[in-house]
Tab-separated table of C-alpha atoms and ligand atoms in Angstrom:
chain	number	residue	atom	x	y	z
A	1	UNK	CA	0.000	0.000	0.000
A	2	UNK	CA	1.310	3.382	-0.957
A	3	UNK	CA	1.968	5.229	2.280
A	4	UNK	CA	2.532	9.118	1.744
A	5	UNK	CA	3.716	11.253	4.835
A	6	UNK	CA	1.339	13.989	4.045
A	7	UNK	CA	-0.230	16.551	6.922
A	8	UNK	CA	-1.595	14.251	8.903
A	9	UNK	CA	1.341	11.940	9.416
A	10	UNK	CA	3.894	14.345	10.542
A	11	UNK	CA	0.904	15.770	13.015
A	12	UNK	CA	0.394	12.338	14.345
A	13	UNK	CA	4.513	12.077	14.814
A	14	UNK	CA	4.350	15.651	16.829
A	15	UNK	CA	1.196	14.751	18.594
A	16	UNK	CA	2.494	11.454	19.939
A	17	UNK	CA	-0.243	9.671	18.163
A	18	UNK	CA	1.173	6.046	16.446
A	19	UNK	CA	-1.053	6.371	13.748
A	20	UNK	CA	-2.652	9.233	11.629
A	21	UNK	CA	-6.061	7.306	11.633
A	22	UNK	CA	-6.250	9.318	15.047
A	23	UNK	CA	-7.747	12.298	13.325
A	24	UNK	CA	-10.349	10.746	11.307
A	25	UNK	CA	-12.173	9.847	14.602
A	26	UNK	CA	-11.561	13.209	15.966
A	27	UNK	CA	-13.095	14.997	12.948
A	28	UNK	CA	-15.871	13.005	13.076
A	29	UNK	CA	-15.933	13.119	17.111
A	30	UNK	CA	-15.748	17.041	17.166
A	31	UNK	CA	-18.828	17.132	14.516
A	32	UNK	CA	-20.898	14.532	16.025
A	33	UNK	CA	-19.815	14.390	19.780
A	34	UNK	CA	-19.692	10.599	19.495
A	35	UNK	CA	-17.350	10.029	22.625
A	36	UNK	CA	-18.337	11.564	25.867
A	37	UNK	CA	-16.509	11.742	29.345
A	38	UNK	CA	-17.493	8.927	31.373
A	39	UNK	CA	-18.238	6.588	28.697
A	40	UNK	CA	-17.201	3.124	28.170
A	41	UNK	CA	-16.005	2.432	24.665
A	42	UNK	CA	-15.665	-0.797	22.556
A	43	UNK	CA	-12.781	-0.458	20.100
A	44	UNK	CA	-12.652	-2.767	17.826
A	45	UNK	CA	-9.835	-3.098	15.615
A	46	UNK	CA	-7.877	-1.020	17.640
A	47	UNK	CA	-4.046	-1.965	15.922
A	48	UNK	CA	-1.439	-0.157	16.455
A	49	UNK	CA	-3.722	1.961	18.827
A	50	UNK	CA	-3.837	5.767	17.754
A	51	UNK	CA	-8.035	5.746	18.169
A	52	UNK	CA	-7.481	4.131	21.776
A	53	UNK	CA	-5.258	6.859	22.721
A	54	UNK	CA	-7.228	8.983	21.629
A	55	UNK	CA	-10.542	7.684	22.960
A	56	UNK	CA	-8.977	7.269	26.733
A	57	UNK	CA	-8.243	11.104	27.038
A	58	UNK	CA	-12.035	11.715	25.673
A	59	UNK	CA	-13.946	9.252	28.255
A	60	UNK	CA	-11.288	10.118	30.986
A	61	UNK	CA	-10.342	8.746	34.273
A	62	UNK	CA	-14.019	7.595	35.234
A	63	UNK	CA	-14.708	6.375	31.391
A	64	UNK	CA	-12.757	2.788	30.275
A	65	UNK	CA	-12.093	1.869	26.699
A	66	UNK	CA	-11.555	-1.893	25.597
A	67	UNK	CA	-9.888	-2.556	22.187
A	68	UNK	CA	-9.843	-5.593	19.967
A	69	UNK	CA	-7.539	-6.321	17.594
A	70	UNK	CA	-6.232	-10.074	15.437
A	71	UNK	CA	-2.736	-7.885	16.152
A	72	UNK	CA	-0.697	-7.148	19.683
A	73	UNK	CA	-0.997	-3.511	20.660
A	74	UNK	CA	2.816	-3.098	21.605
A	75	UNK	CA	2.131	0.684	23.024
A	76	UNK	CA	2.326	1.724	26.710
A	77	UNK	CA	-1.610	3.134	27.504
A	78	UNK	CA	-2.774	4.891	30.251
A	79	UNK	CA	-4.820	2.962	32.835
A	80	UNK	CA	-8.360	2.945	31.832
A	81	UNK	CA	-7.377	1.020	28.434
A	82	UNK	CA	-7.520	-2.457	28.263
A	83	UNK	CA	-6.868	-4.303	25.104
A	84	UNK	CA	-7.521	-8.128	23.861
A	85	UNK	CA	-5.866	-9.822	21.129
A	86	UNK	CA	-8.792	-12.173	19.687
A	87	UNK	CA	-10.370	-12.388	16.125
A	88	UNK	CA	-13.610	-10.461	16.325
A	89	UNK	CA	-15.321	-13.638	14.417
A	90	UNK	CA	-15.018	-15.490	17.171
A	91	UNK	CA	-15.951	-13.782	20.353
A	92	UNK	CA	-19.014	-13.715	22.514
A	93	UNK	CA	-20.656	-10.962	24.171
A	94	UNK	CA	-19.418	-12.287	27.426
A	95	UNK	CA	-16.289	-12.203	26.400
A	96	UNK	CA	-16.568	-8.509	25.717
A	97	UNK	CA	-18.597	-7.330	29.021
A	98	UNK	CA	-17.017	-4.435	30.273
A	99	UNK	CA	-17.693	-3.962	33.690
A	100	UNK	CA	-20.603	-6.676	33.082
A	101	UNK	CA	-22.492	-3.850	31.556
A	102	UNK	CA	-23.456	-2.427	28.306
A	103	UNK	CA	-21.168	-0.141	26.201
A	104	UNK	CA	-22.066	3.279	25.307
A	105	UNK	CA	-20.173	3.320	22.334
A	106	UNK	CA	-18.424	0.811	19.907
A	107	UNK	CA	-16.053	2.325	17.426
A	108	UNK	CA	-14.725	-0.075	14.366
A	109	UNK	CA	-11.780	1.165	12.267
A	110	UNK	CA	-11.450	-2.850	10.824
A	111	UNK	CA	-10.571	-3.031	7.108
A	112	UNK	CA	-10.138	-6.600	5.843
A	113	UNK	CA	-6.389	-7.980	4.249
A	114	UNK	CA	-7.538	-6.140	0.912
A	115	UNK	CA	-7.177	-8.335	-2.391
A	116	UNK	CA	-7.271	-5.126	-4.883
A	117	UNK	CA	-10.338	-6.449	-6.461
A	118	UNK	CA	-12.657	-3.654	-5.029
A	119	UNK	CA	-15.867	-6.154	-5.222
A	120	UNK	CA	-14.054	-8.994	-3.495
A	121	UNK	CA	-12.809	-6.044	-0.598
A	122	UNK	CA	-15.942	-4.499	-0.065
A	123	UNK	CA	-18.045	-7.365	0.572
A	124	UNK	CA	-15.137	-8.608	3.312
A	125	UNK	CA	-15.807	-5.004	4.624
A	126	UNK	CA	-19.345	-6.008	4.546
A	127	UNK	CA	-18.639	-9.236	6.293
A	128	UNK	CA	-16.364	-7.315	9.209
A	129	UNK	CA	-19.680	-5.052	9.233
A	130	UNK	CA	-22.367	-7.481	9.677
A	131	UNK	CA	-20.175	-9.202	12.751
A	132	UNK	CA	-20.116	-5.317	14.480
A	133	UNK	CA	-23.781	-5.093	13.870
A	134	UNK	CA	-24.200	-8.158	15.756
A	135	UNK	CA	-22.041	-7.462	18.781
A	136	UNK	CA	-23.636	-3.391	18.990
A	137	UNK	CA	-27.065	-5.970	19.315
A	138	UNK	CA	-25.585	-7.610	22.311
A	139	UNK	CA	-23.345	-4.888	23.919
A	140	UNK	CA	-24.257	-1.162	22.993
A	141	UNK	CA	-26.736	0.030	25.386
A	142	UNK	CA	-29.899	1.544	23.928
A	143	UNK	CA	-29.581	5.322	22.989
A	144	UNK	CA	-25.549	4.201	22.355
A	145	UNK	CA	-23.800	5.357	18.980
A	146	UNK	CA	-22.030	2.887	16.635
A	147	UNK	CA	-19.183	4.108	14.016
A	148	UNK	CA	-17.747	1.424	11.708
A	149	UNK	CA	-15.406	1.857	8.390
A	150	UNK	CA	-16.869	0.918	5.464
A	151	UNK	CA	-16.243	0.613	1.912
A	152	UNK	CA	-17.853	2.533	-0.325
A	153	UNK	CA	-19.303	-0.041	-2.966
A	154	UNK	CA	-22.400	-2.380	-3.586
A	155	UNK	CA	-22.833	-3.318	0.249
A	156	UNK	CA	-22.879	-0.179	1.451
A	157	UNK	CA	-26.831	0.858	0.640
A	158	UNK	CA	-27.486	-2.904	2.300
A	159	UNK	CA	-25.402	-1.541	5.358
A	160	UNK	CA	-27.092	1.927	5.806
A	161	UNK	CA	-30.423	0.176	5.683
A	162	UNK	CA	-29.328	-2.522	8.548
A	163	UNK	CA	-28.346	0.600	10.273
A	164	UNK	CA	-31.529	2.140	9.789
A	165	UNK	CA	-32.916	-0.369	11.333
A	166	UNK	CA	-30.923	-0.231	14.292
A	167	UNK	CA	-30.401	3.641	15.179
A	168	UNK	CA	-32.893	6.722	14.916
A	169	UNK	CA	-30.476	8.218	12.848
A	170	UNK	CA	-27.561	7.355	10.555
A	171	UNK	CA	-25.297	9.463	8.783
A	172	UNK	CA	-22.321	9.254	6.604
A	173	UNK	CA	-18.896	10.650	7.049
A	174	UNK	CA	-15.868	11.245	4.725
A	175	UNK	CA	-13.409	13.251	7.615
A	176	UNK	CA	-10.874	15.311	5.167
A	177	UNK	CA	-7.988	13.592	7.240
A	178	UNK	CA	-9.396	10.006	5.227
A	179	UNK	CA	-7.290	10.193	1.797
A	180	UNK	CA	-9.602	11.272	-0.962
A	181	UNK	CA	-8.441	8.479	-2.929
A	182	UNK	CA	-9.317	5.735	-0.815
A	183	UNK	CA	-12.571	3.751	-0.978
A	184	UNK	CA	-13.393	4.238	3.048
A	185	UNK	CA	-16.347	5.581	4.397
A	186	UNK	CA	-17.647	5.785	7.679
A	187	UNK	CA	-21.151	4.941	8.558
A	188	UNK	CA	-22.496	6.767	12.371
A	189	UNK	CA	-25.174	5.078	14.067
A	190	UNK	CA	-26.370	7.514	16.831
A	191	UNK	CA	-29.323	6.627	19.452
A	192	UNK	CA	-29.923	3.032	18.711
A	193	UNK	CA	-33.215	1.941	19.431
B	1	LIG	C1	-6.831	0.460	10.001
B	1	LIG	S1	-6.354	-0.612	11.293
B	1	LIG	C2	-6.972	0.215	12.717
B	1	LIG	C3	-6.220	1.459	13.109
B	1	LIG	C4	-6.606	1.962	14.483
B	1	LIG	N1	-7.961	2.493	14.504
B	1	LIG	C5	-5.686	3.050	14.977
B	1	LIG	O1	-6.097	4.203	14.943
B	1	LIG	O2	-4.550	2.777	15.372
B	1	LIG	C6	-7.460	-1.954	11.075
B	1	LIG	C7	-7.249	-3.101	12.048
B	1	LIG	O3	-8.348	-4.020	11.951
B	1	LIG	C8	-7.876	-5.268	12.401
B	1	LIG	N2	-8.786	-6.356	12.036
B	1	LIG	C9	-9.160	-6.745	10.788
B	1	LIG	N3	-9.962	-7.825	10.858
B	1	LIG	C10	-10.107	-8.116	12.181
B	1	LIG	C11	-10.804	-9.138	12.900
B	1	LIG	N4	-11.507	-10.080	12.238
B	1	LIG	N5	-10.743	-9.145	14.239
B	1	LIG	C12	-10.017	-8.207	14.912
B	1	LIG	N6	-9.323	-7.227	14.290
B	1	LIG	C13	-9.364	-7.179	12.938
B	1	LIG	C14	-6.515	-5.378	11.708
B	1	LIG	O4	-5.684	-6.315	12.369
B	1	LIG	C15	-5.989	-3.931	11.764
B	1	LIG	O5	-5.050	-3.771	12.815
């Protein structure tokens, strides 16, 4: 993958972040208010970890954040961060309980191993998707927001319709800090119902 150290890299370097991703959530956090102090947040795909350190200054010493990722998160985090290495395809609810209680948020930056063939790596997105959806059923609390990565392609109408179904409102984000080149959107599910 073509990596160019535009803006957003060298900010992430002087801001201590480990990866520009970092500023796509807080673009989309500032507009939206997504992440709120207090709050415990589910983040799932959470490699190499720049949304988690992000996420723990937002929710704050009485908030906790849990991140998921098939990679080790090899980065010192403040206390109210806990992360688990697991495939997200194969946990349970329980093994997710946070405080054995219901999240208020669940963030997913996931993108599958791409293939280049842009059918074949948006219906893996889909896939990724359809898994979140699932857990947010089990784990987000009702009035909780859900933010996943998607691809922009034929799943993504069936997406924002499951979403639909799921939240009072949905809404779609392209944060300027997301290349314009790539295929990612994000899809924001806020008061589910
Ligand atoms: C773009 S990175 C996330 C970047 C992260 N938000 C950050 O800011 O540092 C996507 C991550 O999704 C993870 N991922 C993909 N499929 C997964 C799965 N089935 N279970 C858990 N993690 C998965 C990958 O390992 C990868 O680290």
């Amino acid at each position: 993958m073509k990596k160019i150290k535009d803006h957003y890299f060298h900010k992430a370097k002087r801001e201590g972040y480990v990866a520009r991703s970092a500023y796509k959530l807080e673009e989309i956090d500032k507009k939206h208010r997504i992440i709120q102090n207090g709050n415990l947040v589910l983040d799932l795909g959470c490699f190499p970890g720049s949304w988690l350190q992000y996420t723990s200054r937002k929710v704050g010493l009485k908030g906790q954040v849990f991140g998921v990722d098939l990679q080790a998160v090899n980065l010192s985090l403040p206390a109210n961060v806990k992360v688990l290495q697991a495939d997200i395809f194969e946990l349970t609810a329980k093994d997710l309980e946070m405080n054995g209680g219901m999240v208020d948020v669940i963030l997913s930056d996931m993108a599958p191993k791409t293939t280049g063939i842009r059918g074949t790596d948006a219906l893996r997105s889909y896939a990724l998707n359809q898994q979140v959806l699932q857990l947010a059923d089990d784990l987000l609390r009702t009035q909780g927001t859900l933010l996943v990565k998607a691809f922009q392609g034929a799943p993504l109408e069936e997406l924002r319709r499951e979403f639909s179904n799921s939240f009072a409102q949905v809404k779609l984000c392209k944060p300027k800090s997301s290349r314009s080149e790539s295929v990612e959107i994000f899809i924001l599910g806020l008061a589910k119902k």
